[in-house]
């Protein structure tokens, strides 16, 4: 049983009469140890995030420390990922004039989110870091500060920045209403949807995998022939959903980075 729960990413200690099915949001709270002298805990997602950071640093160091004109296989792979973030996201969304300074930031965002998302299906991690809402909020705050800061610098001040949010040619009487809508969009809607989209997709996807994998185990251990027969298709569906989840994890990393680049590009644009 413990192996099944581990496979589903639930590694909490469990008494014989205790059940993690159906899974609840509480099952995703996985403290590992308390910080001495405080009421705070180091959790499993925090450890996974640290591992992801270390792995990415090791990957970039190992693949670029002997960079050459004729690249090795590792350097070639790194260059393809970098070019995807550089040309397919940064340049396309920000424009060829201003995109270059933001490439390191957007490349880091993309690979960091992608690896943490993939942790949801890679043994023995099997827990997507971004399924804890604090991590998407933290990344969104970085994007939030960057696109407002570059907008303020580009426009030359708060008044000019706010004025740039208004489309040209509007009648004077309607400008306050449009400005109010734009302020809600720039300061509330954009960061809120950016964080919740990533969190919601990772949380719901992992919850679905847990339902099929752990649910199949609960059916199997009833030793009822009919229910045991249902457990097999449940595990097959769990396997199929794992493959589908890998696609969703890539898309969510891509969408988050693409929208971040879009917001930066919008803040730098001369016209609304």
Short mmCIF file of C-alpha atoms in Angstrom, two decimals:
data_model
loop_
_atom_site.label_atom_id
_atom_site.label_comp_id
_atom_site.label_asym_id
_atom_site.label_seq_id
_atom_site.Cartn_x
_atom_site.Cartn_y
_atom_site.Cartn_z
CA UNK A 1 0.00 0.00 0.00
CA UNK A 2 2.74 2.39 0.92
CA UNK A 3 4.31 1.77 -2.50
CA UNK A 4 1.07 2.72 -4.20
CA UNK A 5 0.71 5.90 -2.18
CA UNK A 6 4.30 6.78 -2.93
CA UNK A 7 3.68 6.19 -6.63
CA UNK A 8 0.83 8.66 -6.46
CA UNK A 9 2.96 11.21 -4.69
CA UNK A 10 1.35 10.79 -1.28
CA UNK A 11 4.01 9.86 1.21
CA UNK A 12 2.26 10.79 4.40
CA UNK A 13 2.43 8.29 7.26
CA UNK A 14 -0.87 6.49 7.46
CA UNK A 15 -2.49 4.30 10.09
CA UNK A 16 -4.08 1.00 9.09
CA UNK A 17 -7.62 2.37 9.38
CA UNK A 18 -6.75 5.71 7.77
CA UNK A 19 -7.53 6.41 4.12
CA UNK A 20 -6.26 8.95 1.59
CA UNK A 21 -9.08 8.16 -0.83
CA UNK A 22 -10.73 10.21 -2.10
CA UNK A 23 -7.76 12.62 -1.94
CA UNK A 24 -8.29 16.05 -0.44
CA UNK A 25 -6.24 19.27 -0.64
CA UNK A 26 -4.99 18.42 2.85
CA UNK A 27 -3.12 15.41 1.42
CA UNK A 28 -0.90 17.83 -0.50
CA UNK A 29 0.34 19.44 2.72
CA UNK A 30 3.46 17.35 3.30
CA UNK A 31 5.71 18.79 6.02
CA UNK A 32 9.08 17.05 6.30
CA UNK A 33 10.59 18.61 9.41
CA UNK A 34 10.07 21.63 11.64
CA UNK A 35 12.41 24.60 11.64
CA UNK A 36 13.93 24.61 15.16
CA UNK A 37 12.44 27.22 17.47
CA UNK A 38 9.55 28.08 15.15
CA UNK A 39 6.12 26.79 14.18
CA UNK A 40 7.16 26.61 10.53
CA UNK A 41 7.98 23.49 8.52
CA UNK A 42 10.17 22.62 5.58
CA UNK A 43 7.77 20.89 3.21
CA UNK A 44 8.25 18.38 0.43
CA UNK A 45 7.52 20.94 -2.35
CA UNK A 46 10.17 23.25 -0.84
CA UNK A 47 12.74 20.44 -0.99
CA UNK A 48 11.70 19.59 -4.56
CA UNK A 49 12.09 23.24 -5.57
CA UNK A 50 15.61 23.26 -4.12
CA UNK A 51 16.43 20.03 -5.98
CA UNK A 52 15.07 21.50 -9.23
CA UNK A 53 17.22 24.61 -8.78
CA UNK A 54 20.31 22.46 -8.17
CA UNK A 55 19.59 20.23 -11.18
CA UNK A 56 19.13 23.22 -13.48
CA UNK A 57 22.38 24.79 -12.29
CA UNK A 58 24.20 21.50 -12.82
CA UNK A 59 22.68 21.08 -16.30
CA UNK A 60 23.65 24.56 -17.44
CA UNK A 61 27.15 24.30 -15.98
CA UNK A 62 27.83 20.85 -17.42
CA UNK A 63 26.49 21.67 -20.89
CA UNK A 64 28.15 25.06 -21.33
CA UNK A 65 31.48 24.87 -19.47
CA UNK A 66 33.21 23.69 -22.65
CA UNK A 67 31.09 25.57 -25.14
CA UNK A 68 32.38 25.27 -28.69
CA UNK A 69 31.41 26.38 -32.18
CA UNK A 70 30.72 22.74 -33.01
CA UNK A 71 28.53 21.86 -30.00
CA UNK A 72 28.48 18.61 -28.08
CA UNK A 73 25.13 16.82 -27.74
CA UNK A 74 24.53 18.39 -24.34
CA UNK A 75 25.38 21.88 -25.56
CA UNK A 76 23.16 21.39 -28.61
CA UNK A 77 20.16 20.45 -26.42
CA UNK A 78 20.75 23.46 -24.16
CA UNK A 79 21.00 25.74 -27.18
CA UNK A 80 17.71 24.42 -28.58
CA UNK A 81 15.90 25.11 -25.30
CA UNK A 82 17.51 28.54 -25.06
CA UNK A 83 16.64 29.39 -28.67
CA UNK A 84 13.05 28.32 -28.04
CA UNK A 85 12.79 30.75 -25.11
CA UNK A 86 14.77 33.43 -26.96
CA UNK A 87 13.16 33.36 -30.39
CA UNK A 88 9.87 31.54 -29.87
CA UNK A 89 8.81 33.46 -26.77
CA UNK A 90 10.89 36.57 -26.01
CA UNK A 91 11.43 37.97 -29.50
CA UNK A 92 7.97 37.09 -30.78
CA UNK A 93 6.14 38.66 -27.83
CA UNK A 94 8.36 41.64 -26.94
CA UNK A 95 9.70 42.54 -30.37
CA UNK A 96 13.15 42.40 -31.94
CA UNK A 97 14.06 45.88 -30.65
CA UNK A 98 13.69 45.33 -26.87
CA UNK A 99 13.59 41.58 -26.23
CA UNK A 100 17.25 40.76 -25.61
CA UNK A 101 17.64 41.99 -21.96
CA UNK A 102 14.65 39.85 -20.91
CA UNK A 103 15.82 36.56 -22.43
CA UNK A 104 17.70 35.33 -19.30
CA UNK A 105 14.67 36.05 -17.10
CA UNK A 106 12.17 34.36 -19.42
CA UNK A 107 14.48 31.41 -20.13
CA UNK A 108 14.92 30.88 -16.37
CA UNK A 109 11.17 31.09 -15.80
CA UNK A 110 10.43 28.54 -18.52
CA UNK A 111 12.95 25.87 -17.53
CA UNK A 112 12.28 26.33 -13.80
CA UNK A 113 8.51 25.94 -14.15
CA UNK A 114 8.85 23.10 -16.66
CA UNK A 115 11.13 21.00 -14.46
CA UNK A 116 9.02 21.60 -11.35
CA UNK A 117 5.90 20.64 -13.31
CA UNK A 118 7.54 17.47 -14.65
CA UNK A 119 8.38 16.49 -11.07
CA UNK A 120 4.69 15.59 -10.86
CA UNK A 121 5.26 12.46 -12.98
CA UNK A 122 8.98 11.71 -12.53
CA UNK A 123 9.79 9.05 -9.91
CA UNK A 124 10.64 9.38 -7.09
CA UNK A 125 9.58 13.05 -6.91
CA UNK A 126 5.97 12.73 -8.17
CA UNK A 127 4.75 15.97 -6.74
CA UNK A 128 4.38 19.09 -8.90
CA UNK A 129 5.79 21.99 -6.91
CA UNK A 130 3.39 24.42 -8.56
CA UNK A 131 0.43 22.54 -7.09
CA UNK A 132 1.14 24.58 -3.92
CA UNK A 133 -0.26 28.02 -4.67
CA UNK A 134 2.54 29.91 -2.90
CA UNK A 135 5.07 29.02 -5.61
CA UNK A 136 3.04 30.33 -8.59
CA UNK A 137 2.27 33.47 -6.56
CA UNK A 138 5.99 34.00 -5.92
CA UNK A 139 6.84 33.67 -9.62
CA UNK A 140 3.94 35.93 -10.56
CA UNK A 141 5.20 38.61 -8.18
CA UNK A 142 8.52 38.60 -10.04
CA UNK A 143 6.74 39.06 -13.37
CA UNK A 144 4.46 41.71 -11.82
CA UNK A 145 7.41 43.80 -10.59
CA UNK A 146 9.33 43.44 -13.87
CA UNK A 147 6.56 44.49 -16.25
CA UNK A 148 5.47 47.46 -14.12
CA UNK A 149 9.07 48.57 -13.58
CA UNK A 150 10.01 48.47 -17.27
CA UNK A 151 6.73 50.23 -18.10
CA UNK A 152 7.47 53.05 -15.66
CA UNK A 153 11.02 53.43 -16.99
CA UNK A 154 9.89 53.37 -20.62
CA UNK A 155 7.09 55.91 -20.18
CA UNK A 156 9.04 58.19 -17.85
CA UNK A 157 6.81 58.28 -14.77
CA UNK A 158 3.61 57.15 -13.11
CA UNK A 159 1.34 59.62 -14.94
CA UNK A 160 2.69 58.77 -18.37
CA UNK A 161 2.57 55.04 -17.58
CA UNK A 162 -1.06 55.19 -16.53
CA UNK A 163 -1.87 57.39 -19.51
CA UNK A 164 -0.34 54.81 -21.86
CA UNK A 165 -2.98 52.32 -20.72
CA UNK A 166 -5.66 54.35 -22.53
CA UNK A 167 -6.28 53.77 -26.26
CA UNK A 168 -5.88 56.87 -28.38
CA UNK A 169 -8.88 58.79 -29.70
CA UNK A 170 -11.23 58.20 -26.76
CA UNK A 171 -13.77 60.90 -25.81
CA UNK A 172 -12.76 62.66 -22.59
CA UNK A 173 -15.87 61.65 -20.63
CA UNK A 174 -15.21 57.91 -21.06
CA UNK A 175 -11.50 57.94 -20.17
CA UNK A 176 -11.99 57.56 -16.36
CA UNK A 177 -14.13 54.46 -16.87
CA UNK A 178 -11.68 52.89 -19.33
CA UNK A 179 -8.75 53.77 -17.06
CA UNK A 180 -10.49 52.04 -14.14
CA UNK A 181 -10.95 48.89 -16.24
CA UNK A 182 -7.33 49.00 -17.38
CA UNK A 183 -6.08 49.44 -13.81
CA UNK A 184 -8.07 46.40 -12.72
CA UNK A 185 -6.64 44.46 -15.66
CA UNK A 186 -3.00 45.48 -15.14
CA UNK A 187 -2.88 45.35 -11.34
CA UNK A 188 -5.38 42.62 -10.38
CA UNK A 189 -6.68 40.43 -13.21
CA UNK A 190 -3.36 39.73 -14.92
CA UNK A 191 -1.37 38.58 -11.86
CA UNK A 192 -4.35 36.74 -10.39
CA UNK A 193 -5.05 34.69 -13.52
CA UNK A 194 -1.35 34.11 -14.20
CA UNK A 195 -0.81 32.50 -10.79
CA UNK A 196 -4.13 30.65 -10.52
CA UNK A 197 -3.93 29.18 -14.04
CA UNK A 198 -0.61 27.48 -13.29
CA UNK A 199 -1.64 26.40 -9.80
CA UNK A 200 -5.08 25.14 -10.87
CA UNK A 201 -3.80 23.05 -13.77
CA UNK A 202 -1.01 21.43 -11.75
CA UNK A 203 -3.21 20.77 -8.73
CA UNK A 204 -6.15 19.37 -10.70
CA UNK A 205 -3.93 17.22 -12.91
CA UNK A 206 -2.13 15.63 -10.00
CA UNK A 207 -5.40 15.14 -8.12
CA UNK A 208 -6.77 13.26 -11.14
CA UNK A 209 -3.74 10.98 -11.27
CA UNK A 210 -4.10 10.23 -7.56
CA UNK A 211 -7.78 9.39 -8.01
CA UNK A 212 -7.11 6.78 -10.70
CA UNK A 213 -3.94 5.25 -9.21
CA UNK A 214 -4.99 5.16 -5.56
CA UNK A 215 -8.62 4.48 -6.44
CA UNK A 216 -7.51 1.47 -8.47
CA UNK A 217 -5.59 0.19 -5.47
CA UNK A 218 -8.61 0.54 -3.18
CA UNK A 219 -10.72 -1.39 -5.68
CA UNK A 220 -8.03 -4.07 -6.03
CA UNK A 221 -7.58 -4.65 -2.32
CA UNK A 222 -11.30 -5.40 -1.84
CA UNK A 223 -10.55 -8.88 -3.26
CA UNK A 224 -13.97 -8.74 -4.90
CA UNK A 225 -13.47 -10.19 -8.44
CA UNK A 226 -15.75 -7.59 -10.04
CA UNK A 227 -14.10 -4.61 -8.34
CA UNK A 228 -10.63 -6.04 -8.93
CA UNK A 229 -11.43 -6.23 -12.64
CA UNK A 230 -12.33 -2.51 -12.60
CA UNK A 231 -8.99 -1.67 -10.98
CA UNK A 232 -7.06 -2.69 -14.11
CA UNK A 233 -8.72 -0.16 -16.49
CA UNK A 234 -8.39 2.45 -13.73
CA UNK A 235 -4.61 1.93 -13.74
CA UNK A 236 -4.54 1.93 -17.56
CA UNK A 237 -6.37 5.27 -17.54
CA UNK A 238 -3.97 6.51 -14.89
CA UNK A 239 -1.06 5.63 -17.19
CA UNK A 240 -2.70 7.37 -20.17
CA UNK A 241 -3.44 10.45 -18.07
CA UNK A 242 0.18 10.52 -16.94
CA UNK A 243 1.26 10.91 -20.57
CA UNK A 244 -1.41 13.57 -21.12
CA UNK A 245 -0.30 15.32 -17.94
CA UNK A 246 3.24 15.62 -19.33
CA UNK A 247 1.80 17.61 -22.26
CA UNK A 248 -0.18 19.83 -19.89
CA UNK A 249 2.91 20.42 -17.76
CA UNK A 250 4.88 21.61 -20.78
CA UNK A 251 2.01 23.78 -22.02
CA UNK A 252 1.55 25.45 -18.65
CA UNK A 253 5.25 26.33 -18.43
CA UNK A 254 5.02 27.70 -21.97
CA UNK A 255 1.79 29.66 -21.36
CA UNK A 256 3.10 31.22 -18.13
CA UNK A 257 6.31 32.37 -19.84
CA UNK A 258 4.48 33.50 -22.97
CA UNK A 259 2.07 35.66 -20.94
CA UNK A 260 4.94 37.08 -18.87
CA UNK A 261 6.66 38.11 -22.13
CA UNK A 262 3.37 39.51 -23.44
CA UNK A 263 2.93 41.70 -20.35
CA UNK A 264 6.52 42.97 -20.62
CA UNK A 265 6.02 43.65 -24.32
CA UNK A 266 2.79 45.51 -23.61
CA UNK A 267 4.49 47.67 -20.99
CA UNK A 268 7.24 48.59 -23.48
CA UNK A 269 4.95 49.22 -26.44
CA UNK A 270 4.70 52.79 -27.72
CA UNK A 271 1.00 52.43 -28.43
CA UNK A 272 -1.72 50.85 -26.31
#
